Amino acid sequence: MAMEVTQILLNAQAVDGALRKQAEENLKQFQEQNLPSFLYSLAGELANDEKPAESRKLAGLILKNALDAKEQHRKIELVQRWLSLDPTLKAQIKALLLRTLSSPSVDARSTVSQVIAKVAGIELPHKQWPELIGSLLSNVHQLPAPTRQATLETLGYICEEVSPDVVDQDHVNKILTAVVQGMNSTEENNDVRLAAVRALYNALGFAQANFSNDMERDYIMRIVCETTLSPDVKIRRAAFECLVAISSTYYEKLAPYIQDIFNITAKAVKEDEEQVALQAIEFWSSICDEEIDILEEYGGDFSADSDIPCFYFIKQALSFLVPMLLETLLKQDEDQDQDEGAWNIAMAGGTCLGLVARTVGDDIVPLVMPFIQENISKPDWRQREAATYAFGSILEGPSPEKLEPLVTMALNFMLTALMKDPSNHVKDTTAWTLGRMFEFLHGTALDTPIITPANCQQIVTVLIQSMKDVPNVAEKACGALYFLAQGYEDAGSASSPLTPYFQDIVQALLTVTHREDAVESRLRTAAYEALNEVVRCSNDETAPMVVQLAPLIMLELHNTLENQKVSSDERQNELQGLLCGCLQVIIQKLGSSEPTKYHFMQYADQIMALFLRVFASRSATAHEEAMLAIGALAYATGPDFAKYMTEFYKYLEMGLQNFEDYQVCAITVGVVGDVCRALEEKILPYCDGIMTQLLKDLSSNQLHRSVKPPIFSCFGDIALAIGENFEKYLLYAMPMLQSAAELSAHTSGADDDMTEYTNSLRNGILEAYSGIFQGFKGSPKTQLLMPYAPHVLQFLDSLYMEKDMDDVVTKTAIGVLGDLADTLGSSAGPLIQQSVSSKDFLKECLSSDDHLIKESAEWAKLAISRAISF
């Protein structure tokens, strides 16, 4: 087989389908029948300079895919598989790989450096292949340039694959030395320099100790700054990418270099090619992100001399930075509004300006206003657009007091421009800016409203007119209307100035959804989003019109389902999703008050029938939206929802089995909760099937981890609905909860994502316990829960000792303590008295600033005192 490998690899890329299929079969068979020999042949193919480039490249690719996969469960399998191979064979494969680094073929070198990194990613954490980094670095400076480049590339990929704790400091020092030497301007070969800069980018996370040493840091920063001046554009761009990464990884070490970096970035933004200038702007956006995070975390409550780790780089550079960014706004592309993925220097400059405004607040306004006043009426569209973009960019950050007078003054001008400006670019940006005005400076919380009964009619008229404009302008007008409606969300039943125009607005939005060109610029989606918001924020006065809207949207959904019989396309699916989303909002709105609910109920059967038909389509998006809408319908109809269960149950089960589209699965789990709350004990006949599927989901290693927390909370919803009938599931559910609780109690050394996930897992487990205790309350069977009480209390204690719960978990945890005491009463008294949580944790929660935690703790205190005093 090994003899023919070359031919099979070539056939696997053949134009002839039959030949290709046969070759793929052969490769699959070879892999299944003799994996060691298969991997060895591929490594041999890749290493052999006499073989054709095509077969070598594919051999490398297959080899890489045999070591790593996107899906977590598959990745674990592949790692185990490699680790269990014969060590002698692995050593032979690794020798072939290292040899390929000096191949004359650029493709083979590039492929093998990725494969070596994948092997390192498996072996280094297991303390295997300790000599790898040493052997790569041993004579890196004496090697010919192509091999030097491939070696540096490999080091970069290795740093990307493994976490910093698996490489010892001595090796890190050697890697950085080699990389920085490769970046030095004395290196004549540009490919080597580029590989070195990219390797530094990947190695920054490893350089903590080096960046803490002044001399080493000075040296690294000097080389990076010098490299931004290289004659080669790719190298300059990569050097700026390093600076961007340094700005977020080592923000607190930047002070000595910031002046130089400003000079370098300003020169690049002014004079360099766009791809380099974009990275130079990105550096300042990244500094803004850092400072916004720091200032948010510390709030406004630090005194000037406290050691808040903010260096106020943006504030200090403000008078130089803002003019530089304003200048970029004039470098627009002619067609940027039509191209959804467009990104150019003007857009990057405007985005950075917006971040600067969020970082420094009011201080930015006097620096930007003169630019706006000077350019807003110029004959050249570029100047008018840049001025409008500048204004829209600074509306988030500064205080309403500072902005309100300016916005009030500008509003009329903007409305006129949206109607009359000859340039589509200007109209597009004007509609966007109006949307930002309404988003940040309009709402019931503001002292002086910018929208009054006097100007409301003009605003609505202009936006409705603008929805007939070209798609990109109409889409922004829909967005502005969305925020206009949202501003009245908290007005309660008070009359909203939009009420008189409700019918016209809805009609205009429906008209937009029927435009021939509605699929361009996300226009149709934007129109439905605006319609949903208008309905969601409407009040009692317009409720009869929302009732009339329901059959219109139902008819649209019916039509897409009929059209689907004739032809199925992506657009129909997307439209179905939008219509289900719209019906969901209508159901929530009409179901929330008795008079409208009564009128709406006449449509419930037809709506449910339409939703069930959506499940027959093949689109995950439409399924998600239909599921969510059914959840809303269950909530609105309450116990009456029981009549739909026989029909709906099979789709519920399908949703719970949908591992592929795990969002559908997660949403279905949520809907099970909605249905439990609606039906209460009427859900009982379906519980065996639901619980079986949920337990299966939990034990599957193919289901995305994000679905597991909602499954646990769902146990709680089911227990609350069926009470003591949950008895037969305790035997299965409780051990699952216990093992998950043990895993989630200790999280030392986890990154932010992991901590966030662990907290959501803890919350799901606690919600399950809470539902189970509350469900059994007052039942003669409460004693069945006693065996589990010690473990629950132990879980609460360990969470308290870990000290890394977020507020949501804290509230749920202290609630569970109360539920346990409340349900088990005096039998649990002695256990509660022995637990740490019932004293210290409770005491801490009782004095919490968060009123929800405090409330939960007061209730727990009451329940505990009752349980203990018996």
mmCIF file of C-alpha atoms in Angstrom, residues 117-441:
data_model
loop_
_atom_site.group_PDB
_atom_site.id
_atom_site.type_symbol
_atom_site.label_atom_id
_atom_site.label_comp_id
_atom_site.label_asym_id
_atom_site.label_seq_id
_atom_site.Cartn_x
_atom_site.Cartn_y
_atom_site.Cartn_z
ATOM 1 C CA ALA A 117 3.266 22.251 15.894
ATOM 2 C CA LYS A 118 0.247 19.910 16.078
ATOM 3 C CA VAL A 119 2.449 17.061 17.345
ATOM 4 C CA ALA A 120 4.062 19.459 19.848
ATOM 5 C CA GLY A 121 0.578 20.552 20.941
ATOM 6 C CA ILE A 122 -0.145 16.939 21.923
ATOM 7 C CA GLU A 123 3.248 15.894 23.307
ATOM 8 C CA LEU A 124 4.666 18.900 25.180
ATOM 9 C CA PRO A 125 1.808 19.049 27.718
ATOM 10 C CA HIS A 126 2.448 15.315 28.358
ATOM 11 C CA LYS A 127 6.150 15.998 28.995
ATOM 12 C CA GLN A 128 7.088 14.241 25.759
ATOM 13 C CA TRP A 129 9.460 15.444 22.996
ATOM 14 C CA PRO A 130 11.413 17.627 25.477
ATOM 15 C CA GLU A 131 14.282 17.972 22.992
ATOM 16 C CA LEU A 132 12.096 19.558 20.268
ATOM 17 C CA ILE A 133 12.668 23.241 21.003
ATOM 18 C CA GLY A 134 16.377 22.695 21.642
ATOM 19 C CA SER A 135 16.818 20.878 18.341
ATOM 20 C CA LEU A 136 14.913 23.578 16.410
ATOM 21 C CA LEU A 137 17.068 26.304 17.927
ATOM 22 C CA SER A 138 20.405 24.444 17.965
ATOM 23 C CA ASN A 139 21.883 26.009 14.872
ATOM 24 C CA VAL A 140 19.162 28.301 13.639
ATOM 25 C CA HIS A 141 21.645 31.088 12.795
ATOM 26 C CA GLN A 142 23.986 28.950 10.687
ATOM 27 C CA LEU A 143 21.224 27.468 8.524
ATOM 28 C CA PRO A 144 20.389 28.538 4.958
ATOM 29 C CA ALA A 145 17.645 31.232 4.836
ATOM 30 C CA PRO A 146 14.746 28.960 3.705
ATOM 31 C CA THR A 147 15.332 26.580 6.629
ATOM 32 C CA ARG A 148 15.700 29.510 9.045
ATOM 33 C CA GLN A 149 12.366 30.838 7.853
ATOM 34 C CA ALA A 150 10.664 27.429 8.243
ATOM 35 C CA THR A 151 12.155 26.980 11.730
ATOM 36 C CA LEU A 152 10.926 30.391 12.924
ATOM 37 C CA GLU A 153 7.511 29.671 11.408
ATOM 38 C CA THR A 154 7.421 26.365 13.305
ATOM 39 C CA LEU A 155 8.324 28.082 16.587
ATOM 40 C CA GLY A 156 5.512 30.567 16.000
ATOM 41 C CA TYR A 157 2.990 27.798 15.359
ATOM 42 C CA ILE A 158 4.157 25.908 18.460
ATOM 43 C CA CYS A 159 3.564 29.007 20.595
ATOM 44 C CA GLU A 160 0.081 29.225 19.081
ATOM 45 C CA GLU A 161 -0.677 25.565 19.886
ATOM 46 C CA VAL A 162 0.558 25.168 23.482
ATOM 47 C CA SER A 163 -0.122 27.158 26.621
ATOM 48 C CA PRO A 164 2.770 29.117 28.167
ATOM 49 C CA ASP A 165 3.049 26.856 31.217
ATOM 50 C CA VAL A 166 4.332 23.878 29.193
ATOM 51 C CA VAL A 167 7.474 25.658 27.957
ATOM 52 C CA ASP A 168 10.113 26.361 30.603
ATOM 53 C CA GLN A 169 11.574 29.859 30.945
ATOM 54 C CA ASP A 170 14.971 28.827 29.649
ATOM 55 C CA HIS A 171 13.387 27.694 26.363
ATOM 56 C CA VAL A 172 11.237 30.833 26.206
ATOM 57 C CA ASN A 173 14.377 32.979 26.498
ATOM 58 C CA LYS A 174 16.012 31.041 23.671
ATOM 59 C CA ILE A 175 12.933 31.285 21.440
ATOM 60 C CA LEU A 176 12.686 35.044 21.987
ATOM 61 C CA THR A 177 16.411 35.487 21.324
ATOM 62 C CA ALA A 178 16.142 33.606 18.024
ATOM 63 C CA VAL A 179 12.990 35.462 17.024
ATOM 64 C CA VAL A 180 14.275 38.934 17.852
ATOM 65 C CA GLN A 181 17.543 38.184 16.034
ATOM 66 C CA GLY A 182 15.523 37.110 13.017
ATOM 67 C CA MET A 183 13.621 40.434 13.134
ATOM 68 C CA ASN A 184 16.762 42.531 13.308
ATOM 69 C CA SER A 185 17.453 44.831 10.368
ATOM 70 C CA THR A 186 20.782 43.032 9.888
ATOM 71 C CA GLU A 187 18.755 40.018 8.644
ATOM 72 C CA GLU A 188 18.939 40.370 4.868
ATOM 73 C CA ASN A 189 16.244 37.863 3.927
ATOM 74 C CA ASN A 190 12.726 39.326 4.070
ATOM 75 C CA ASP A 191 11.004 35.925 4.318
ATOM 76 C CA VAL A 192 13.041 35.193 7.435
ATOM 77 C CA ARG A 193 12.235 38.601 8.931
ATOM 78 C CA LEU A 194 8.526 38.168 8.272
ATOM 79 C CA ALA A 195 8.493 34.680 9.824
ATOM 80 C CA ALA A 196 10.320 36.112 12.864
ATOM 81 C CA VAL A 197 7.822 38.974 13.354
ATOM 82 C CA ARG A 198 4.895 36.559 13.088
ATOM 83 C CA ALA A 199 6.559 34.190 15.533
ATOM 84 C CA LEU A 200 7.009 37.041 18.028
ATOM 85 C CA TYR A 201 3.299 37.798 17.687
ATOM 86 C CA ASN A 202 2.483 34.223 18.749
ATOM 87 C CA ALA A 203 5.147 34.130 21.455
ATOM 88 C CA LEU A 204 4.061 37.303 23.298
ATOM 89 C CA GLY A 205 1.959 35.338 25.768
ATOM 90 C CA PHE A 206 5.109 33.440 26.804
ATOM 91 C CA ALA A 207 7.141 36.574 27.471
ATOM 92 C CA GLN A 208 5.691 37.650 30.852
ATOM 93 C CA ALA A 209 9.048 37.349 32.644
ATOM 94 C CA ASN A 210 10.916 39.060 29.802
ATOM 95 C CA PHE A 211 8.507 41.998 29.707
ATOM 96 C CA SER A 212 8.971 42.421 33.476
ATOM 97 C CA ASN A 213 12.700 42.900 32.950
ATOM 98 C CA ASP A 214 13.423 46.490 31.880
ATOM 99 C CA MET A 215 16.449 45.715 29.726
ATOM 100 C CA GLU A 216 14.858 42.821 27.862
ATOM 101 C CA ARG A 217 11.620 44.721 27.358
ATOM 102 C CA ASP A 218 13.468 47.802 26.057
ATOM 103 C CA TYR A 219 15.319 45.618 23.577
ATOM 104 C CA ILE A 220 12.180 43.826 22.321
ATOM 105 C CA MET A 221 10.253 47.123 22.008
ATOM 106 C CA ARG A 222 13.130 48.779 20.159
ATOM 107 C CA ILE A 223 13.323 45.962 17.619
ATOM 108 C CA VAL A 224 9.517 45.941 17.106
ATOM 109 C CA CYS A 225 9.461 49.719 16.584
ATOM 110 C CA GLU A 226 12.401 49.544 14.154
ATOM 111 C CA THR A 227 10.668 46.751 12.251
ATOM 112 C CA THR A 228 7.642 49.017 11.601
ATOM 113 C CA LEU A 229 10.014 50.972 9.329
ATOM 114 C CA SER A 230 11.058 48.005 7.170
ATOM 115 C CA PRO A 231 10.951 48.617 3.389
ATOM 116 C CA ASP A 232 8.726 45.520 3.000
ATOM 117 C CA VAL A 233 4.999 46.251 3.445
ATOM 118 C CA LYS A 234 4.157 42.785 4.810
ATOM 119 C CA ILE A 235 6.830 43.109 7.484
ATOM 120 C CA ARG A 236 5.646 46.608 8.469
ATOM 121 C CA ARG A 237 2.094 45.365 8.782
ATOM 122 C CA ALA A 238 3.152 42.351 10.898
ATOM 123 C CA ALA A 239 5.230 44.626 13.168
ATOM 124 C CA PHE A 240 2.199 46.856 13.808
ATOM 125 C CA GLU A 241 0.140 43.726 14.519
ATOM 126 C CA CYS A 242 2.735 42.921 17.225
ATOM 127 C CA LEU A 243 2.327 46.404 18.685
ATOM 128 C CA VAL A 244 -1.455 45.929 18.798
ATOM 129 C CA ALA A 245 -1.002 42.612 20.626
ATOM 130 C CA ILE A 246 1.518 44.184 23.037
ATOM 131 C CA SER A 247 -0.939 47.009 23.778
ATOM 132 C CA SER A 248 -3.486 44.583 25.158
ATOM 133 C CA THR A 249 -1.130 42.008 26.710
ATOM 134 C CA TYR A 250 1.326 44.447 28.331
ATOM 135 C CA TYR A 251 -0.675 47.691 28.592
ATOM 136 C CA GLU A 252 0.835 48.514 31.988
ATOM 137 C CA LYS A 253 4.382 48.365 30.592
ATOM 138 C CA LEU A 254 3.875 50.833 27.718
ATOM 139 C CA ALA A 255 4.443 54.232 29.364
ATOM 140 C CA PRO A 256 8.132 54.673 28.391
ATOM 141 C CA TYR A 257 7.407 53.909 24.712
ATOM 142 C CA ILE A 258 4.067 55.609 24.113
ATOM 143 C CA GLN A 259 5.506 58.861 22.692
ATOM 144 C CA ASP A 260 7.606 56.970 20.136
ATOM 145 C CA ILE A 261 4.689 54.720 19.252
ATOM 146 C CA PHE A 262 2.495 57.766 18.683
ATOM 147 C CA ASN A 263 5.035 59.196 16.233
ATOM 148 C CA ILE A 264 5.381 55.889 14.368
ATOM 149 C CA THR A 265 1.611 55.292 14.143
ATOM 150 C CA ALA A 266 0.876 58.889 13.093
ATOM 151 C CA LYS A 267 3.401 58.623 10.256
ATOM 152 C CA ALA A 268 1.925 55.278 9.129
ATOM 153 C CA VAL A 269 -1.662 56.568 9.223
ATOM 154 C CA LYS A 270 -0.672 59.596 7.137
ATOM 155 C CA GLU A 271 1.716 58.069 4.612
ATOM 156 C CA ASP A 272 1.734 54.281 4.573
ATOM 157 C CA GLU A 273 -0.302 51.784 2.553
ATOM 158 C CA GLU A 274 -3.810 51.096 3.816
ATOM 159 C CA GLN A 275 -3.105 47.631 5.264
ATOM 160 C CA VAL A 276 -0.345 49.128 7.454
ATOM 161 C CA ALA A 277 -2.300 52.277 8.366
ATOM 162 C CA LEU A 278 -5.248 50.126 9.501
ATOM 163 C CA GLN A 279 -3.039 48.322 12.020
ATOM 164 C CA ALA A 280 -1.596 51.638 13.238
ATOM 165 C CA ILE A 281 -5.143 52.884 13.989
ATOM 166 C CA GLU A 282 -5.963 49.525 15.553
ATOM 167 C CA PHE A 283 -3.190 50.147 18.118
ATOM 168 C CA TRP A 284 -5.076 53.175 19.475
ATOM 169 C CA SER A 285 -8.431 51.368 19.360
ATOM 170 C CA SER A 286 -6.841 48.623 21.426
ATOM 171 C CA ILE A 287 -5.504 51.132 24.000
ATOM 172 C CA CYS A 288 -9.052 52.581 24.228
ATOM 173 C CA ASP A 289 -10.460 49.084 24.873
ATOM 174 C CA GLU A 290 -7.953 48.585 27.701
ATOM 175 C CA GLU A 291 -8.692 51.948 29.321
ATOM 176 C CA ILE A 292 -12.483 51.614 28.938
ATOM 177 C CA ASP A 293 -12.282 48.214 30.691
ATOM 178 C CA ILE A 294 -10.111 49.555 33.514
ATOM 179 C CA LEU A 295 -12.277 52.634 34.072
ATOM 180 C CA GLU A 296 -15.469 50.546 33.987
ATOM 181 C CA GLU A 297 -14.066 48.038 36.441
ATOM 182 C CA TYR A 298 -13.031 50.732 38.912
ATOM 183 C CA GLY A 299 -16.125 52.836 38.291
ATOM 184 C CA GLY A 300 -15.954 56.479 39.269
ATOM 185 C CA ASP A 301 -15.027 55.700 42.851
ATOM 186 C CA PHE A 302 -11.234 56.004 42.857
ATOM 187 C CA SER A 303 -9.403 59.038 44.161
ATOM 188 C CA ALA A 304 -6.616 60.579 42.100
ATOM 189 C CA ASP A 305 -3.863 58.986 44.138
ATOM 190 C CA SER A 306 -5.260 55.468 44.429
ATOM 191 C CA ASP A 307 -3.368 52.881 42.436
ATOM 192 C CA ILE A 308 -5.797 52.453 39.611
ATOM 193 C CA PRO A 309 -3.802 50.836 36.814
ATOM 194 C CA CYS A 310 -4.890 53.368 34.189
ATOM 195 C CA PHE A 311 -2.222 55.485 32.514
ATOM 196 C CA TYR A 312 -4.670 57.771 30.677
ATOM 197 C CA PHE A 313 -2.678 57.408 27.457
ATOM 198 C CA ILE A 314 -5.691 58.501 25.385
ATOM 199 C CA LYS A 315 -6.348 61.588 27.496
ATOM 200 C CA GLN A 316 -2.702 62.632 27.183
ATOM 201 C CA ALA A 317 -2.552 62.072 23.427
ATOM 202 C CA LEU A 318 -6.006 63.552 22.797
ATOM 203 C CA SER A 319 -5.042 66.835 21.158
ATOM 204 C CA PHE A 320 -2.801 64.984 18.656
ATOM 205 C CA LEU A 321 -4.831 61.794 18.277
ATOM 206 C CA VAL A 322 -8.203 63.378 17.404
ATOM 207 C CA PRO A 323 -6.927 65.516 14.478
ATOM 208 C CA MET A 324 -5.116 62.458 13.090
ATOM 209 C CA LEU A 325 -8.339 60.401 13.227
ATOM 210 C CA LEU A 326 -10.499 63.186 11.766
ATOM 211 C CA GLU A 327 -8.202 63.344 8.769
ATOM 212 C CA THR A 328 -8.739 59.624 8.067
ATOM 213 C CA LEU A 329 -12.505 60.178 7.791
ATOM 214 C CA LEU A 330 -11.960 61.941 4.474
ATOM 215 C CA LYS A 331 -10.460 58.808 2.865
ATOM 216 C CA GLN A 332 -13.728 56.995 2.125
ATOM 217 C CA ASP A 333 -14.177 54.344 -0.569
ATOM 218 C CA GLU A 334 -16.728 55.067 -3.297
ATOM 219 C CA ASP A 335 -18.623 51.800 -2.787
ATOM 220 C CA GLN A 336 -18.216 51.152 0.941
ATOM 221 C CA ASP A 337 -21.949 51.483 1.708
ATOM 222 C CA GLN A 338 -22.967 48.684 -0.649
ATOM 223 C CA ASP A 339 -20.330 46.216 0.511
ATOM 224 C CA GLU A 340 -21.303 44.612 3.820
ATOM 225 C CA GLY A 341 -17.807 43.443 4.676
ATOM 226 C CA ALA A 342 -16.153 46.757 3.800
ATOM 227 C CA TRP A 343 -13.358 47.960 6.060
ATOM 228 C CA ASN A 344 -11.126 50.845 5.153
ATOM 229 C CA ILE A 345 -9.143 53.609 6.760
ATOM 230 C CA ALA A 346 -12.105 55.989 7.108
ATOM 231 C CA MET A 347 -14.196 53.322 8.848
ATOM 232 C CA ALA A 348 -11.303 52.331 11.114
ATOM 233 C CA GLY A 349 -10.718 56.006 11.975
ATOM 234 C CA GLY A 350 -14.400 56.556 12.803
ATOM 235 C CA THR A 351 -14.518 53.403 14.923
ATOM 236 C CA CYS A 352 -11.420 54.525 16.827
ATOM 237 C CA LEU A 353 -12.910 58.018 17.282
ATOM 238 C CA GLY A 354 -16.004 56.379 18.821
ATOM 239 C CA LEU A 355 -13.793 54.434 21.247
ATOM 240 C CA VAL A 356 -11.864 57.596 22.127
ATOM 241 C CA ALA A 357 -15.194 59.294 22.930
ATOM 242 C CA ARG A 358 -16.108 56.411 25.239
ATOM 243 C CA THR A 359 -12.678 56.633 26.914
ATOM 244 C CA VAL A 360 -12.497 60.387 27.599
ATOM 245 C CA GLY A 361 -16.151 61.498 27.527
ATOM 246 C CA ASP A 362 -16.838 65.238 27.371
ATOM 247 C CA ASP A 363 -13.236 66.219 26.558
ATOM 248 C CA ILE A 364 -13.578 65.023 22.975
ATOM 249 C CA VAL A 365 -16.478 67.299 22.041
ATOM 250 C CA PRO A 366 -14.621 70.651 21.655
ATOM 251 C CA LEU A 367 -11.924 68.894 19.595
ATOM 252 C CA VAL A 368 -14.418 67.470 17.066
ATOM 253 C CA MET A 369 -17.044 70.223 16.767
ATOM 254 C CA PRO A 370 -14.902 72.659 14.700
ATOM 255 C CA PHE A 371 -14.240 69.884 12.124
ATOM 256 C CA ILE A 372 -17.983 69.201 11.895
ATOM 257 C CA GLN A 373 -18.937 72.869 11.548
ATOM 258 C CA GLU A 374 -16.304 73.438 8.924
ATOM 259 C CA ASN A 375 -17.224 70.461 6.703
ATOM 260 C CA ILE A 376 -20.921 69.722 7.164
ATOM 261 C CA SER A 377 -22.074 72.056 4.337
ATOM 262 C CA LYS A 378 -19.139 71.751 1.913
ATOM 263 C CA PRO A 379 -19.864 71.041 -1.773
ATOM 264 C CA ASP A 380 -17.675 67.895 -1.780
ATOM 265 C CA TRP A 381 -19.671 64.872 -0.516
ATOM 266 C CA ARG A 382 -16.563 63.498 1.188
ATOM 267 C CA GLN A 383 -16.396 66.471 3.541
ATOM 268 C CA ARG A 384 -20.119 66.369 4.366
ATOM 269 C CA GLU A 385 -20.000 62.618 4.983
ATOM 270 C CA ALA A 386 -16.863 62.847 7.153
ATOM 271 C CA ALA A 387 -18.426 65.601 9.293
ATOM 272 C CA THR A 388 -21.613 63.570 9.751
ATOM 273 C CA TYR A 389 -19.625 60.416 10.574
ATOM 274 C CA ALA A 390 -17.550 62.344 13.132
ATOM 275 C CA PHE A 391 -20.724 63.586 14.823
ATOM 276 C CA GLY A 392 -22.324 60.137 14.911
ATOM 277 C CA SER A 393 -19.118 58.620 16.308
ATOM 278 C CA ILE A 394 -18.934 60.829 19.419
ATOM 279 C CA LEU A 395 -22.525 60.368 20.604
ATOM 280 C CA GLU A 396 -21.661 57.552 23.028
ATOM 281 C CA GLY A 397 -19.360 58.545 25.904
ATOM 282 C CA PRO A 398 -19.866 62.241 26.566
ATOM 283 C CA SER A 399 -22.595 63.236 29.045
ATOM 284 C CA PRO A 400 -26.146 63.979 27.875
ATOM 285 C CA GLU A 401 -25.741 67.516 29.314
ATOM 286 C CA LYS A 402 -22.818 68.128 26.977
ATOM 287 C CA LEU A 403 -24.461 66.581 23.902
ATOM 288 C CA GLU A 404 -28.152 67.516 24.202
ATOM 289 C CA PRO A 405 -27.827 71.157 23.071
ATOM 290 C CA LEU A 406 -25.687 70.051 20.093
ATOM 291 C CA VAL A 407 -28.060 67.252 19.106
ATOM 292 C CA THR A 408 -31.118 69.479 19.404
ATOM 293 C CA MET A 409 -29.397 71.979 17.126
ATOM 294 C CA ALA A 410 -28.265 69.309 14.631
ATOM 295 C CA LEU A 411 -31.499 67.311 14.462
ATOM 296 C CA ASN A 412 -33.261 69.535 11.958
ATOM 297 C CA PHE A 413 -30.194 69.776 9.771
ATOM 298 C CA MET A 414 -29.834 65.971 9.723
ATOM 299 C CA LEU A 415 -33.493 65.403 8.821
ATOM 300 C CA THR A 416 -33.161 67.809 5.905
ATOM 301 C CA ALA A 417 -29.936 66.144 4.747
ATOM 302 C CA LEU A 418 -31.595 62.723 4.866
ATOM 303 C CA MET A 419 -34.279 63.998 2.488
ATOM 304 C CA LYS A 420 -32.348 66.325 0.240
ATOM 305 C CA ASP A 421 -28.626 65.574 0.143
ATOM 306 C CA PRO A 422 -27.683 64.551 -3.417
ATOM 307 C CA SER A 423 -25.152 61.962 -2.168
ATOM 308 C CA ASN A 424 -26.197 58.474 -1.101
ATOM 309 C CA HIS A 425 -23.048 58.229 1.046
ATOM 310 C CA VAL A 426 -24.109 61.270 3.046
ATOM 311 C CA LYS A 427 -27.685 59.995 3.397
ATOM 312 C CA ASP A 428 -26.459 56.577 4.587
ATOM 313 C CA THR A 429 -24.259 58.110 7.302
ATOM 314 C CA THR A 430 -26.937 60.675 8.249
ATOM 315 C CA ALA A 431 -29.528 57.945 8.878
ATOM 316 C CA TRP A 432 -26.933 56.030 10.932
ATOM 317 C CA THR A 433 -26.178 59.179 12.970
ATOM 318 C CA LEU A 434 -29.900 59.792 13.637
ATOM 319 C CA GLY A 435 -30.089 56.198 14.890
ATOM 320 C CA ARG A 436 -27.184 56.902 17.273
ATOM 321 C CA MET A 437 -28.880 60.106 18.513
ATOM 322 C CA PHE A 438 -32.026 58.138 19.321
ATOM 323 C CA GLU A 439 -30.047 55.260 20.843
ATOM 324 C CA PHE A 440 -27.994 57.318 23.296
ATOM 325 C CA LEU A 441 -29.887 60.587 23.853
#
